[in-house]
Amino acid sequence: MQPVAAKKRSYYPAMSKKSDEAKISGDFRAIGNDLFKVLNNYEQKHRHPLTNRW
């Protein structure tokens, strides 16, 4: 039996609109989570809320 050559995987497995949208939405979600953490940290340190979330 001959060994089967492994298929090369590209960085973008499918250049489709759906996969691009999923990647972008994931990036924005991560950015939003980071900004929320920064805001919470600021509010805890300064003891006066910037927003009316409480």
PDB file of C-alpha atoms in Angstrom, residues 8-36:
ATOM      1  CA  LYS A   8      -2.729  20.833   1.994  1.00  0.00           C
ATOM      2  CA  ARG A   9      -4.999  23.080   3.995  1.00  0.00           C
ATOM      3  CA  SER A  10      -5.120  26.719   3.151  1.00  0.00           C
ATOM      4  CA  TYR A  11      -5.457  29.358   5.835  1.00  0.00           C
ATOM      5  CA  TYR A  12      -8.935  30.180   4.514  1.00  0.00           C
ATOM      6  CA  PRO A  13     -10.577  26.799   3.987  1.00  0.00           C
ATOM      7  CA  ALA A  14     -13.559  28.243   2.121  1.00  0.00           C
ATOM      8  CA  MET A  15     -13.581  31.693   0.588  1.00  0.00           C
ATOM      9  CA  SER A  16     -17.306  32.010   0.991  1.00  0.00           C
ATOM     10  CA  LYS A  17     -19.293  34.960   2.221  1.00  0.00           C
ATOM     11  CA  LYS A  18     -20.664  33.022   5.180  1.00  0.00           C
ATOM     12  CA  SER A  19     -17.259  32.047   6.581  1.00  0.00           C
ATOM     13  CA  ASP A  20     -15.966  35.609   6.201  1.00  0.00           C
ATOM     14  CA  GLU A  21     -18.998  36.996   8.023  1.00  0.00           C
ATOM     15  CA  ALA A  22     -18.577  34.467  10.820  1.00  0.00           C
ATOM     16  CA  LYS A  23     -14.903  35.386  11.209  1.00  0.00           C
ATOM     17  CA  ILE A  24     -15.638  39.121  11.261  1.00  0.00           C
ATOM     18  CA  SER A  25     -18.499  38.758  13.728  1.00  0.00           C
ATOM     19  CA  GLY A  26     -16.244  36.720  16.009  1.00  0.00           C
ATOM     20  CA  ASP A  27     -13.585  39.436  15.854  1.00  0.00           C
ATOM     21  CA  PHE A  28     -16.109  42.139  16.740  1.00  0.00           C
ATOM     22  CA  ARG A  29     -17.474  40.042  19.598  1.00  0.00           C
ATOM     23  CA  ALA A  30     -13.953  39.696  21.036  1.00  0.00           C
ATOM     24  CA  ILE A  31     -13.374  43.457  20.729  1.00  0.00           C
ATOM     25  CA  GLY A  32     -16.694  44.155  22.461  1.00  0.00           C
ATOM     26  CA  ASN A  33     -15.813  41.812  25.318  1.00  0.00           C
ATOM     27  CA  ASP A  34     -12.443  43.537  25.776  1.00  0.00           C
ATOM     28  CA  LEU A  35     -14.054  46.987  25.842  1.00  0.00           C
ATOM     29  CA  PHE A  36     -16.614  45.795  28.388  1.00  0.00           C
TER      30      PHE A  36
END
